[in-house]
Coordinates of C-alpha atoms in Angstrom, one line a residue:
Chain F
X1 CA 0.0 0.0 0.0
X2 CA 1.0 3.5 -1.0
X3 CA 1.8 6.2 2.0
X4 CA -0.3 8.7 0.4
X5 CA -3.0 8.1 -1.8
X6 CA -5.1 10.6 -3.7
X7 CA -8.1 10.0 -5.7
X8 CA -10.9 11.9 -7.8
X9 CA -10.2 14.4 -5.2
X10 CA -12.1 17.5 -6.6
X11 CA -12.2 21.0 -4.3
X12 CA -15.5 23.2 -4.6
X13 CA -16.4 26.3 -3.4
X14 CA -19.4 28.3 -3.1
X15 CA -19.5 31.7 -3.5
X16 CA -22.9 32.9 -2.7
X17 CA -24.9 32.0 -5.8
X18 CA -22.2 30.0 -8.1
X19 CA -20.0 27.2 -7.6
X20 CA -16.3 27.1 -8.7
X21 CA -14.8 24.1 -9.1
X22 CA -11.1 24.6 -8.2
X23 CA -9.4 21.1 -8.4
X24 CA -11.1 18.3 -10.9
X25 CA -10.5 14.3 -9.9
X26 CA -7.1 14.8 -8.8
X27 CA -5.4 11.1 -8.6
X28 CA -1.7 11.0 -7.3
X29 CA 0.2 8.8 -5.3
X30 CA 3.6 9.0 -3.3
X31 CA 5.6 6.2 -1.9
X32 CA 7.9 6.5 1.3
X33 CA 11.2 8.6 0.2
X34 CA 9.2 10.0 -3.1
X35 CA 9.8 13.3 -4.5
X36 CA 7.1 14.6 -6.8
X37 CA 6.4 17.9 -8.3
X38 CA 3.9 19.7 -9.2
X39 CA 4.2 22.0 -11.8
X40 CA 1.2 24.8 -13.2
X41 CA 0.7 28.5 -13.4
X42 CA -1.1 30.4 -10.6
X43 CA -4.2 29.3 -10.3
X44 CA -3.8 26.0 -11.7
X45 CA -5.3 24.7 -7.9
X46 CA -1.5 22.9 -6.9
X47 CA -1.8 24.7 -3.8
X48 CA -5.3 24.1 -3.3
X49 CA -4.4 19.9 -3.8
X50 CA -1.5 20.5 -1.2
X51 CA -3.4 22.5 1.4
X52 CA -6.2 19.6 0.9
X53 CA -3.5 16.8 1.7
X54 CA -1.9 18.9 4.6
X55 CA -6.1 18.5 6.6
X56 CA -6.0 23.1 6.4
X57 CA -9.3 23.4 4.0
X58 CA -11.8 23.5 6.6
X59 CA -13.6 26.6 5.6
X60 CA -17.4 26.1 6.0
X61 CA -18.1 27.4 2.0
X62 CA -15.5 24.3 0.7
X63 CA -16.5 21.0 -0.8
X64 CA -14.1 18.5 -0.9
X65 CA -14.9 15.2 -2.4
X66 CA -12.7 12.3 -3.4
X67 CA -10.5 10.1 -0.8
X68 CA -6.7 11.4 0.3
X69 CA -5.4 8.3 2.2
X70 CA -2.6 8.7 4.1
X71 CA -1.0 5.3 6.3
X72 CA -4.6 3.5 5.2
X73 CA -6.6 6.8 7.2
X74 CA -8.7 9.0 5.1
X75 CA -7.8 12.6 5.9
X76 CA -11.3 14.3 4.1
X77 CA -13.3 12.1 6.8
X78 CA -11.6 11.5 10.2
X79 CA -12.2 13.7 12.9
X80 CA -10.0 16.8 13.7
X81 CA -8.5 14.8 16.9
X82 CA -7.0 12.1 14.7
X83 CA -6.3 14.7 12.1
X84 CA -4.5 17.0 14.5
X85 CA -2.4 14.0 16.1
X86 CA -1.2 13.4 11.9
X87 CA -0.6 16.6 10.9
X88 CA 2.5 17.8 12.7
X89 CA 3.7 14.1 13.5
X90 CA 3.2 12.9 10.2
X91 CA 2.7 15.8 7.5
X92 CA 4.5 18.7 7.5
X93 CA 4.4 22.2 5.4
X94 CA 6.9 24.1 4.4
X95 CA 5.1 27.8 3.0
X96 CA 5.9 30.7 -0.1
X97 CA 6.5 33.3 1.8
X98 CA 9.4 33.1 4.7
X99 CA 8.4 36.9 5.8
X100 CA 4.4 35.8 6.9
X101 CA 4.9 32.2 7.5
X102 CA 7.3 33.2 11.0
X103 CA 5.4 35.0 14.1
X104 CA 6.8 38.1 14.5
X105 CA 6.6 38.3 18.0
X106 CA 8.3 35.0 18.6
X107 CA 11.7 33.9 18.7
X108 CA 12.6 32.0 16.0
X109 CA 13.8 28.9 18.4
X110 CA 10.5 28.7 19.8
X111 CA 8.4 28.8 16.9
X112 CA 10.9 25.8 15.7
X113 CA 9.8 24.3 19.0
X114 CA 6.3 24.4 18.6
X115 CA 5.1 21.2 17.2
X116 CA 7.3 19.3 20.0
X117 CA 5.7 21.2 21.9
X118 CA 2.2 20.4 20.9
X119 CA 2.3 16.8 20.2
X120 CA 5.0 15.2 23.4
X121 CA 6.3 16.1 26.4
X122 CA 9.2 17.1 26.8
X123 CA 11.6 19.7 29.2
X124 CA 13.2 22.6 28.1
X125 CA 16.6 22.0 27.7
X126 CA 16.4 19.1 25.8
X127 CA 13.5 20.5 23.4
X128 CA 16.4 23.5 23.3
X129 CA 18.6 20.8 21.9
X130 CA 16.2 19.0 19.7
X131 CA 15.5 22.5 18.0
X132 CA 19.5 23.6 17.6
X133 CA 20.0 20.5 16.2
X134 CA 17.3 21.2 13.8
X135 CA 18.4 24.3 12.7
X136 CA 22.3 22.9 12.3
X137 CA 20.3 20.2 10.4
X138 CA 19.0 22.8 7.6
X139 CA 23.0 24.3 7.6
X140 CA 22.4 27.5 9.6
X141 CA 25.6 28.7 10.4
X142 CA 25.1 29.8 14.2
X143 CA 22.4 27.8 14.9
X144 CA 22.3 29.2 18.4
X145 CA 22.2 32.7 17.7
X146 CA 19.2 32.0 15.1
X147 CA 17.4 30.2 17.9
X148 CA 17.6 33.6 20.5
X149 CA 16.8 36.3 17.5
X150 CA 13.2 37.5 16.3
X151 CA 12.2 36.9 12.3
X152 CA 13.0 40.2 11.7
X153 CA 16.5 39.5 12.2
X154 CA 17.2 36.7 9.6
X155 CA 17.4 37.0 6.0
X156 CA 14.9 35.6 3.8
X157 CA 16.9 32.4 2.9
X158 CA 17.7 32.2 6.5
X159 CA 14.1 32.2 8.0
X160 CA 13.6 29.8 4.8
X161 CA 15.9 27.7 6.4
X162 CA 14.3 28.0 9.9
X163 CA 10.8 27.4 8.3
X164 CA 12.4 24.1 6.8
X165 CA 13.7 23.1 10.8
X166 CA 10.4 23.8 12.4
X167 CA 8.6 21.3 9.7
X168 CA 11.2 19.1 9.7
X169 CA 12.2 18.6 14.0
X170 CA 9.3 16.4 14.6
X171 CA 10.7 13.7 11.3
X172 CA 7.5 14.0 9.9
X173 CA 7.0 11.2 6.9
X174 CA 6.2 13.6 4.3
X175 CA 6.9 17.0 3.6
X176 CA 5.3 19.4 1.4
X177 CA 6.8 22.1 0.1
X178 CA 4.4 25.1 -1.2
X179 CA 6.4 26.9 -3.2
X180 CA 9.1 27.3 -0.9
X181 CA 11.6 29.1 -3.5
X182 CA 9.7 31.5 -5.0
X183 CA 10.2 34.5 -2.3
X184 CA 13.9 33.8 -3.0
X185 CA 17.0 34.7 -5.3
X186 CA 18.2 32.3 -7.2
X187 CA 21.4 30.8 -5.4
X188 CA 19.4 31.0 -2.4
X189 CA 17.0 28.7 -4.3
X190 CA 19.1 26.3 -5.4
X191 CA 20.9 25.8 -1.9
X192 CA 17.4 25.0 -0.6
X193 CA 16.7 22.9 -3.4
X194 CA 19.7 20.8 -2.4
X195 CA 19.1 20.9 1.3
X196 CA 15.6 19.3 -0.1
X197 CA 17.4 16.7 -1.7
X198 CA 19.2 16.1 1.4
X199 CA 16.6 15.5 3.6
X200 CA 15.3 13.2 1.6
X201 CA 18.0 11.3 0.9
X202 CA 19.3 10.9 5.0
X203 CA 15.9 10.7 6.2
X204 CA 13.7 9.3 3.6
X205 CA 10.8 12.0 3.9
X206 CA 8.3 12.0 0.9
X207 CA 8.4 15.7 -0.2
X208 CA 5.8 16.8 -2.3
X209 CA 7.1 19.9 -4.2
X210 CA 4.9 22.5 -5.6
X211 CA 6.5 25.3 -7.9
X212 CA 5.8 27.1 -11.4
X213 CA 9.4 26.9 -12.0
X214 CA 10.0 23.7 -14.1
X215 CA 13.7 24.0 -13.8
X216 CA 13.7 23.4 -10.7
X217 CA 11.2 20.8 -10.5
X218 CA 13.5 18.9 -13.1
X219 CA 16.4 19.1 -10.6
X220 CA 14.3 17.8 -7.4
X221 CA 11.6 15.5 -8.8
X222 CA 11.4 12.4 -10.1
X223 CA 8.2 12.5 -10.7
X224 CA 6.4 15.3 -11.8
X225 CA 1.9 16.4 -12.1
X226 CA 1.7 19.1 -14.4
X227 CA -1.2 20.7 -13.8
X228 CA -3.7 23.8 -15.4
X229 CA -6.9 25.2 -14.4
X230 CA -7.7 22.3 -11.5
X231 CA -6.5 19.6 -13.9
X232 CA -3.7 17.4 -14.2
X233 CA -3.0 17.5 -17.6
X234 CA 0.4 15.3 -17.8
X235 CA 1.7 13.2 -15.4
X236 CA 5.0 11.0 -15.1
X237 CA 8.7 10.8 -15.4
X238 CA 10.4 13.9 -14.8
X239 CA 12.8 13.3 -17.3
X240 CA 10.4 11.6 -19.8
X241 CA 8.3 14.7 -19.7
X242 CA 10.6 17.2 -20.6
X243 CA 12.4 15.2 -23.3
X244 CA 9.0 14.9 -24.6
X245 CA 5.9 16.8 -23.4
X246 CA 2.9 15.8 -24.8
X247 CA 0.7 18.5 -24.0
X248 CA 0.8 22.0 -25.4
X249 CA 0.8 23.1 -22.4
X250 CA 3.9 21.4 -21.1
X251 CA 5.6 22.5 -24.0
X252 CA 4.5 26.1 -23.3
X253 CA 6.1 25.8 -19.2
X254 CA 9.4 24.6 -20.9
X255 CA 9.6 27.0 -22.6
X256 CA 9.2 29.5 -20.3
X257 CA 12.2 28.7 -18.7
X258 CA 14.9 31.1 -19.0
X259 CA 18.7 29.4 -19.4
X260 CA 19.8 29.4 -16.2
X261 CA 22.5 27.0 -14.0
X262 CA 19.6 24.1 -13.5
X263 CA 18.5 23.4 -16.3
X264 CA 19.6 20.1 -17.5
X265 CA 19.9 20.2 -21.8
X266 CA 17.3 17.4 -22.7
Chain A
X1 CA 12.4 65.9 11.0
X2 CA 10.0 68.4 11.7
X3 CA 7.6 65.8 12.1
X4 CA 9.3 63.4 14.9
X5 CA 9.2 67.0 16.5
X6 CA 5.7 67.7 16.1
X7 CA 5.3 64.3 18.3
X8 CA 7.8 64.8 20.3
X9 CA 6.3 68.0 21.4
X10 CA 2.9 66.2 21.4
X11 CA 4.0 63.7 23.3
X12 CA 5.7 65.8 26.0
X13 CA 2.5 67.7 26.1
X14 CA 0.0 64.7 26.3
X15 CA 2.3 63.5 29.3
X16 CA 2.6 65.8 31.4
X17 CA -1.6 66.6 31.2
X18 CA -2.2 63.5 31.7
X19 CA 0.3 63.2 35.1
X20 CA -1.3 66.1 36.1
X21 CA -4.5 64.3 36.0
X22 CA -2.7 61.4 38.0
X23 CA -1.7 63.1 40.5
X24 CA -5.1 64.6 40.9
X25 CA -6.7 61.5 40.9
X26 CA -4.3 60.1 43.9
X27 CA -4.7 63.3 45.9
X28 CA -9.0 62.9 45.4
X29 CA -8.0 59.1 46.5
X30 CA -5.9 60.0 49.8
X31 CA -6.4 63.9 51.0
X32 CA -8.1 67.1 49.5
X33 CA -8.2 70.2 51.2
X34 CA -11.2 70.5 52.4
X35 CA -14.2 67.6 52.7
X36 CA -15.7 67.4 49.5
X37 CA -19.2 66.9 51.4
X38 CA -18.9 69.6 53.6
X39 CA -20.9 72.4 53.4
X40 CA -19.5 76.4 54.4
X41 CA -22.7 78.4 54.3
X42 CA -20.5 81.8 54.8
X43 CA -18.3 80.4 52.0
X44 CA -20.8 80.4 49.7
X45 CA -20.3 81.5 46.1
X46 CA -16.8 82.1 47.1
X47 CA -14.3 83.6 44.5
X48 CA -11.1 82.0 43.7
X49 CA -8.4 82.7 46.9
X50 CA -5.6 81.0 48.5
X51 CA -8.1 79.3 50.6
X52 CA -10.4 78.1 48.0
X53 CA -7.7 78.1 44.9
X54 CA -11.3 77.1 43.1
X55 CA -14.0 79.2 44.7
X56 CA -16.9 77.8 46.1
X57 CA -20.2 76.7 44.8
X58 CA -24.0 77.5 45.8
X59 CA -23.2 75.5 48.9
X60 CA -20.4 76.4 49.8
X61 CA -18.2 73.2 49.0
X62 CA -14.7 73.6 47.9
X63 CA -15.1 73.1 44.2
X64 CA -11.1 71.7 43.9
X65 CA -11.9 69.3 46.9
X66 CA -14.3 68.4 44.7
X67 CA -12.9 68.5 41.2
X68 CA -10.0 66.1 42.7
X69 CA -12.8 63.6 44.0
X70 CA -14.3 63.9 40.6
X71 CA -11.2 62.6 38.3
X72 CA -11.0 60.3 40.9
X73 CA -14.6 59.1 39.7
X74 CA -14.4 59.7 36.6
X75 CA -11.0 57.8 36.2
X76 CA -12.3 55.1 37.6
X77 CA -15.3 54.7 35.5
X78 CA -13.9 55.1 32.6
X79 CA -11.2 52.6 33.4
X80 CA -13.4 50.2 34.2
X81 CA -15.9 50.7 31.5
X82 CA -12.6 50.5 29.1
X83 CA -11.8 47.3 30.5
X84 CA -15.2 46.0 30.3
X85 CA -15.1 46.4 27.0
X86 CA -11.9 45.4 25.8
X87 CA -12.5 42.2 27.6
X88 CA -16.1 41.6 26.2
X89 CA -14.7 43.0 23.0
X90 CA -11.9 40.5 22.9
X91 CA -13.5 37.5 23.7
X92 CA -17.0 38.3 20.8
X93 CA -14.4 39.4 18.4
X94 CA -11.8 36.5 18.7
X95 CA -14.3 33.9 18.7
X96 CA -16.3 35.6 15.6
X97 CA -13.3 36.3 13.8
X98 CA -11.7 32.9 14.5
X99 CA -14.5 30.5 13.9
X100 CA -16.7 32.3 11.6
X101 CA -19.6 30.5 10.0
X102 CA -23.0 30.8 12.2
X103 CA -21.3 31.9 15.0
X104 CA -19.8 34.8 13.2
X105 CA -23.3 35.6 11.7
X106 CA -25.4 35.8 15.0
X107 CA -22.8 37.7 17.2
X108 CA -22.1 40.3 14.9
X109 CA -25.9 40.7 14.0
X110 CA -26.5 41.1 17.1
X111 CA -23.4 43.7 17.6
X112 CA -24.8 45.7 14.6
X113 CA -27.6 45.9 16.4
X114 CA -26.6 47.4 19.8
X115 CA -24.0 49.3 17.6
X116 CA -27.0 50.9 15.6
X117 CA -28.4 52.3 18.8
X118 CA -26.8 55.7 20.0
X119 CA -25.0 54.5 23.0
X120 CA -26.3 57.2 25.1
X121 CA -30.1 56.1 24.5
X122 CA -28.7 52.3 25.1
X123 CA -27.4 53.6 28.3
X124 CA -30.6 55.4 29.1
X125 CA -32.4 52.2 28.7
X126 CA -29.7 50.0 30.7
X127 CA -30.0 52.9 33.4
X128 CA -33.9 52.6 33.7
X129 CA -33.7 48.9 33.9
X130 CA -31.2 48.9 36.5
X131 CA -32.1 52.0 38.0
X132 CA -29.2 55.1 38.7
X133 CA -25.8 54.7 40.2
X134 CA -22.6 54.8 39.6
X135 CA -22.4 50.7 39.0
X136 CA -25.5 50.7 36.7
X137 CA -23.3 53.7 35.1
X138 CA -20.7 51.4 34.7
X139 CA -22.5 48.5 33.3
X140 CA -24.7 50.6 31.0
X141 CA -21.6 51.9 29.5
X142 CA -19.9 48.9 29.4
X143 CA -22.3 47.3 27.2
X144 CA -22.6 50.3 25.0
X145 CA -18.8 50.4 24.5
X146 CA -18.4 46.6 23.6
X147 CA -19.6 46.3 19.8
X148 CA -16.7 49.0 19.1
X149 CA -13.9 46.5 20.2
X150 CA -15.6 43.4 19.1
X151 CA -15.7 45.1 15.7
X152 CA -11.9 46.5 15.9
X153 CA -10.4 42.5 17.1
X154 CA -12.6 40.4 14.7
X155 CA -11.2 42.3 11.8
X156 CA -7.7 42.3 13.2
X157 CA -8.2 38.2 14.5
X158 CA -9.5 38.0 10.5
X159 CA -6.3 39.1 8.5
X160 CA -4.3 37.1 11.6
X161 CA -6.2 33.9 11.1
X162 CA -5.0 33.9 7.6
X163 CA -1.4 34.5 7.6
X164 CA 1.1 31.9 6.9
X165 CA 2.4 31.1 10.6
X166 CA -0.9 30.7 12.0
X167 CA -1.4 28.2 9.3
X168 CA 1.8 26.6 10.0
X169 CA 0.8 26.6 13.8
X170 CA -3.0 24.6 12.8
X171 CA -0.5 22.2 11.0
X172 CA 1.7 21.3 13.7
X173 CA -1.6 20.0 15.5
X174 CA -2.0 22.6 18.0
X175 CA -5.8 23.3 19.4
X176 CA -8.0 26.3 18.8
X177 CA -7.8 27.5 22.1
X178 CA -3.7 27.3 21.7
X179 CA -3.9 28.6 18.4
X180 CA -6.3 32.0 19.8
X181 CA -4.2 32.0 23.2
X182 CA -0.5 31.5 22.6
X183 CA -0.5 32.8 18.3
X184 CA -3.1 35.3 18.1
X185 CA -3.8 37.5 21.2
X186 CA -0.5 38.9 21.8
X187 CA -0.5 40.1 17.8
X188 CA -3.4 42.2 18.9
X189 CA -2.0 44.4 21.1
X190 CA -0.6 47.0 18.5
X191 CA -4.3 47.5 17.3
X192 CA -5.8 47.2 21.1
X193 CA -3.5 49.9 22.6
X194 CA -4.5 52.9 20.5
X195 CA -8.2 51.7 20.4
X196 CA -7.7 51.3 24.2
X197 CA -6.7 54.7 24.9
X198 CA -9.4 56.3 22.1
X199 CA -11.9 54.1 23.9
X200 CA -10.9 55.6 27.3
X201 CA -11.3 59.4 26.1
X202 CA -15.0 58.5 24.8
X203 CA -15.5 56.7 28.2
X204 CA -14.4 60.5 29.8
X205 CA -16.6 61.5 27.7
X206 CA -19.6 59.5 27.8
X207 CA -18.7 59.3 31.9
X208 CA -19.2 62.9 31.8
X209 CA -22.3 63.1 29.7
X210 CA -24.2 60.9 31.7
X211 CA -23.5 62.4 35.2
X212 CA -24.7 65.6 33.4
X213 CA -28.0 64.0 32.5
X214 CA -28.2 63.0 36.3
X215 CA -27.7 59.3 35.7
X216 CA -24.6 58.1 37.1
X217 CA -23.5 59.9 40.4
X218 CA -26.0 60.5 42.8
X219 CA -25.6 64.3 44.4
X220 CA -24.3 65.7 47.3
X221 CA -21.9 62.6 46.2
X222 CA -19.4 65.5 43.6
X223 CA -18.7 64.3 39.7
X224 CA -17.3 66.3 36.7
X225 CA -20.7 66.3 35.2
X226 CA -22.4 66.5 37.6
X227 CA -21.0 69.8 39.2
X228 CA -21.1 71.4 35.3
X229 CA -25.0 70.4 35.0
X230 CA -25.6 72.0 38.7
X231 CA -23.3 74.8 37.7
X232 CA -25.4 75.7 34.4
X233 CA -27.7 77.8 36.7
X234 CA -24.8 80.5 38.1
X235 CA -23.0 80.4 35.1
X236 CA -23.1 84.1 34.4
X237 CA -22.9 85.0 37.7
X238 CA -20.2 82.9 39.3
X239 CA -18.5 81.0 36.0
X240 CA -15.7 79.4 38.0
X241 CA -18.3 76.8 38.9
X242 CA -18.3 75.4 35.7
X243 CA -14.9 76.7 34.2
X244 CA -13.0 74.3 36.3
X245 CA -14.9 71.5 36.1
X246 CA -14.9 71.7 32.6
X247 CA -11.3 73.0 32.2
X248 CA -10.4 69.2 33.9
X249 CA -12.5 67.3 31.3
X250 CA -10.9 69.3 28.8
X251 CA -7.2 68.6 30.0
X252 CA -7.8 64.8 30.8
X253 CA -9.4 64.3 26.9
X254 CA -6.5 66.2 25.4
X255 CA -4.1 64.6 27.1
X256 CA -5.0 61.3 26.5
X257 CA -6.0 62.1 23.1
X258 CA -2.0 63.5 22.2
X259 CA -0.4 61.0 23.8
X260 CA -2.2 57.6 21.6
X261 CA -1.2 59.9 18.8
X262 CA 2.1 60.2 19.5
X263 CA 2.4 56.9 20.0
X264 CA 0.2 55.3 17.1
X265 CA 2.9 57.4 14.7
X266 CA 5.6 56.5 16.8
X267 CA 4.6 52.3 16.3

C-alpha cells in the first residue's frame, strides 16, 4: 500500500450563488522517500491539492470530495483529533513566503519548538537541543544565535531555512513544500533545493514539491503532475516529460524557462 | 524631521496633562483640602483665593476638593468601562473572527444591532432597567462600548487567522484555544492599545455626559458632570463653577488624546 494516496479528489467552493470548481479528480500517489512535483501556473489549484492533503481546508463554504489516504486513514473524513495527532507528527508544510509564515513576535527557536511542543512532552533544555539541532540540520551557520533572534533578524533564505527546521524537527513522513523558493534569489534557491534533496536522501521523507518553475522541479523530482486550471493534464517521469511533453501546455512551461544554472539540456 | 518634533512635542505635552490628571486623581484618593461633602454656608459662592484656589459653589463646597474627587470618579469609571469592553470585545471578536460560520453571523448581528443604537439612548435604557448609580453607570456603559472593540479585534483576529504562521501553527496539530491564546492574542496588542486609549477618552466622555444628564452619580456625592449640569444655573454669575470642572474634562481628553497619537505614529 501507497503512504499517500489521492483519488478523484475534486475542491468546490461556493461563493454565494455560483459554484467554482477549483481542483477536478485529482489522482496522485507518493511512496515513502518520493519526491514529486507539481508544476502549473497560478491558479492552476496545486496549492489548493496541497493544502487539501496537509487536513487546512476547513472553511465552511469548501467542498471537498474524493479520498486522500494517508497510512490507510482517510484525511477528508476523520475527525479533527486524529487529524491533529497526523498533521504535525506525520505531514508537514513548508510555506511561499518566509516573511508571513514566522510570528513576529516569537523567537525564531521557539516557533521551531512548537510542534514538539504540541504533540510530546518534553523539558526545556532538551526540546532546546532538539531545536539547535534542527536548525544545524538545515546548515544554519550559528544555529544558536538563530534560535535567540526575532524573524525580523534573519534574512529571507535564512528564515527559509528555519521554516524548513520547524517542519522538519518532529521527522515527519512527508513534507510538502508550497512553493518554498519562490520569495527567493536564485542561489538562495538552489541551496534550498539541495538541502531538499538532502533531507530526503538521509531521512527518507516524501516531499511533495509545488513550484511554477519547471527547472527546478527537473532538478528535485522524479516524478512530476503538471497541472492547469484544477487539472492534471500530464503526469509522469520527470525526465520523460521534458524530453518529450505531450501537451501544449507542457511544452508552453518549458519553454518558459529562462537558461539558467539548473536546467539540464534534454 | 520636523515631524518626529511635532510628536515629540505632542508627546511631551500629552504626558505631562495627563500626570497632572494622575496626581489629581491620587490626591482625590488620599487627601483634598477640604471635605468634598462639607458644606460652608458663609463660603458660599466664594471667588477664587488661596483658601479656595477654586472658589466655592452655591453651597459652599470647595469646588477643587471636589474637582480632585471627581477625576478620581471619573477615572475610575472610565477605566473600568474600558476594561469592560476590551474584555467583552476580545473575547465576541476573537471567537467571531476565529471561527466564523453561524457563530460569526449571530454575534455580529447582534453587535450591529446594539451598535445601531446611539450608545447614550442604550445607556438610558440599561440605566432605567437597572435603575441610577454609579455601578448601573458602569454596566450601562460597558455594554454600550463593547460592539466598538468586538468590531476592531474580529477584523484584526480576521487578517491574523489567515497568515502563513498561524497556518503553520494549525498544521503542527496545535488546538484552537492554543492557536487563539499562545499565536493570536499577543499580535493584537498594536491595534488594542491605541483603540484602548481612544476608547478611554470617549469613556471621559460618555462618563461625563451621563453624570450631566443626572444618571450616574448621585448628588451631594461630587462628579465632573455633575457639578457642570448643577453649575449651568450660576454660570453668568459665578462662571468658575463650571470653568473648572470643565477646564479638567478638557485637560484629561486632550491629554489622552496627544499622547495615543504620538504613540500610534511612533509604532
Amino acid at each position: 500500500m501507497s503512504m499517500l494516496k489521492v483519488e478523484d479528489l475534486c475542491i468546490k467552493v461556493h461563493d454565494k450563488k455560483t459554484t467554482d470548481t477549483l481542483v477536478y479528480d485529482v489522482d496522485l500517489e507518493m511512496e515513502k522517500g518520493d519526491i514529486l512535483g507539481i508544476v502549473g501556473e497560478s491558479g492552476s489549484g496545486k496549492t489548493m491539492t496541497a493544502l487539501a492533503i496537509a487536513g487546512l481546508l476547513s472553511r465552511h463554504d469548501m467542498e471537498k470530495s474524493g479520498h486522500i489516504t494517508f497510512e490507510g486513514i482517510n484525511l477528508l473524513e476523520v475527525e479533527r483529533k486524529v487529524l491533529r495527532k497526523i498533521q504535525g507528527n506525520e505531514i508537514s508544510m513548508v510555506f511561499q513566503e518566509p516573511l508571513n509564515s514566522l510570528n513576529p513576535l516569537k523567537k525564531v527557536g521557539w516557533q521551531v519548538e512548537e510542534s514538539l511542543r504540541v504533540h510530546t512532552v518534553m523539558d526545556k533544555a532538551e526540546m532546546k537541543e532538539r531545536a539547535i539541532q534542527a536548525l544545524r540540520d538545515v546548515e544554519l551557520d550559528n544555529p544558536e544565535a538563530v534560535y535567540n533572534s526575532y524573524p525580523h533578524e534573519l534574512s529571507g533564505g535564512m528564515r527559509q531555512r528555519a521554516m524548513i527546521a520547524a517542519a522538519m524537527i518532529i521527522q515527519p513522513r512527508l513534507l510538502i513544500a508550497d512553493e518554498p523558493t519562490t520569495a527567493l534569489d536564485v542561489t538562495i534557491q538552489a541551496e534550498i533545493v539541495e538541502l531538499l534533496k538532502r533531507i530526503n536522501k538521509e531521512r527518507g521523507t516524501a516531499i511533495l514539491f509545488i513550484s511554477h518553475d519547471l527547472s527546478l522541479v527537473n532538478s528535485l523530482c522524479e516524478r512530476v503532475l503538471v497541472m492547469q486550471n484544477g487539472l492534471v493534464v500530464e503526469s509522469g517521469n520527470c525526465e520523460e516529460i521534458f524530453r518529450n511533453p505531450r501537451q501544449e501546455y507542457t511544452k508552453k512551461l518549458i519553454n518558459a524557462i529562462p537558461k539558467n544554472p539548473f536546467f539540464k539540456e534534454a | 524631521m520636523d515631524k518626529s518634533k511635532n510628536q515629540k512635542v505632542k508627546f511631551i505635552i500629552g504626558l505631562t496633562l495627563v500626570g497632572i490628571i494622575f496626581l489629581m486623581m491620587i490626591a482625590g484618593i488620599f487627601c483634598t483640602p477640604y471635605d468634598p461633602l462639607a458644606m460652608d454656608m458663609s463660603a458660599k459662592f466664594a471667588g477664587v483665593s488661596f483658601k479656595h484656589i477654586m472658589g466655592c459653589d452655591n453651597f459652599g463646597r470647595d469646588i477643587f476638593s471636589r474637582v480632585l474627587v471627581g477625576v478620581r470618579e471619573t477615572m475610575f469609571v472610565s477605566a473600568t468601562v474600558v476594561f469592560i469592553g476590551t474584555f467583552v470585545g476580545i473575547i465576541i471578536g476573537t471567537v467571531t473572527g476565529y471561527f466564523g460560520g453561524w457563530v460569526d453571523e449571530i454575534l455580529m448581528r447582534i453587535n450591529d444591532a446594539v451598535l445601531a443604537f446611539p450608545s447614550v439612548l442604550l445607556a438610558l435604557l440599561v440605566i432605567g432597567v437597572l435603575g441610577g448609580g454609579t455601578h448601573s453607570l458602569i454596566i450601562a456603559l460597558g455594554i454600550a462600548f463593547v460592539p466598538s472593540f468586538a468590531r476592531i479585534v474580529r477584523g484584526e483576529v480576521l487578517r491574523i487567522r489567515n497568515l502563513d504562521y498561524i497556518q503553520c501553527v494549525r498544521l503542527y496539530g496545535a488546538s484552537h484555544l492554543r492557536i487563539i491564546v499562545v499565536h493570536i492574542l499577543p499580535n493584537l496588542r498594536t491595534v488594542l492599545l491605541s483603540s484602548v486609549l481612544i476608547g478611554f477618552n470617549n469613556a471621559v466622555l460618555a462618563e461625563a455626559g451621563m453624570n450631566y444628564l443626572g444618571m450616574g452619580t448621585q448628588p451631594p456625592n461630587p462628579s465632573l458632570g455633575l457639578m457642570l449640569s448643577e453649575a449651568q444655573s450660576v454660570i453668568f454669575t459665578n462662571p468658575w463653577n463650571a470653568i473648572f470642572p470643565g477646564l479638567v474634562i478638557v485637560m484629561m481628553i486632550l491629554g489622552f488624546s496627544l499622547l495615543s497619537d504620538a504613540m500610534e505614529n511612533k509604532s
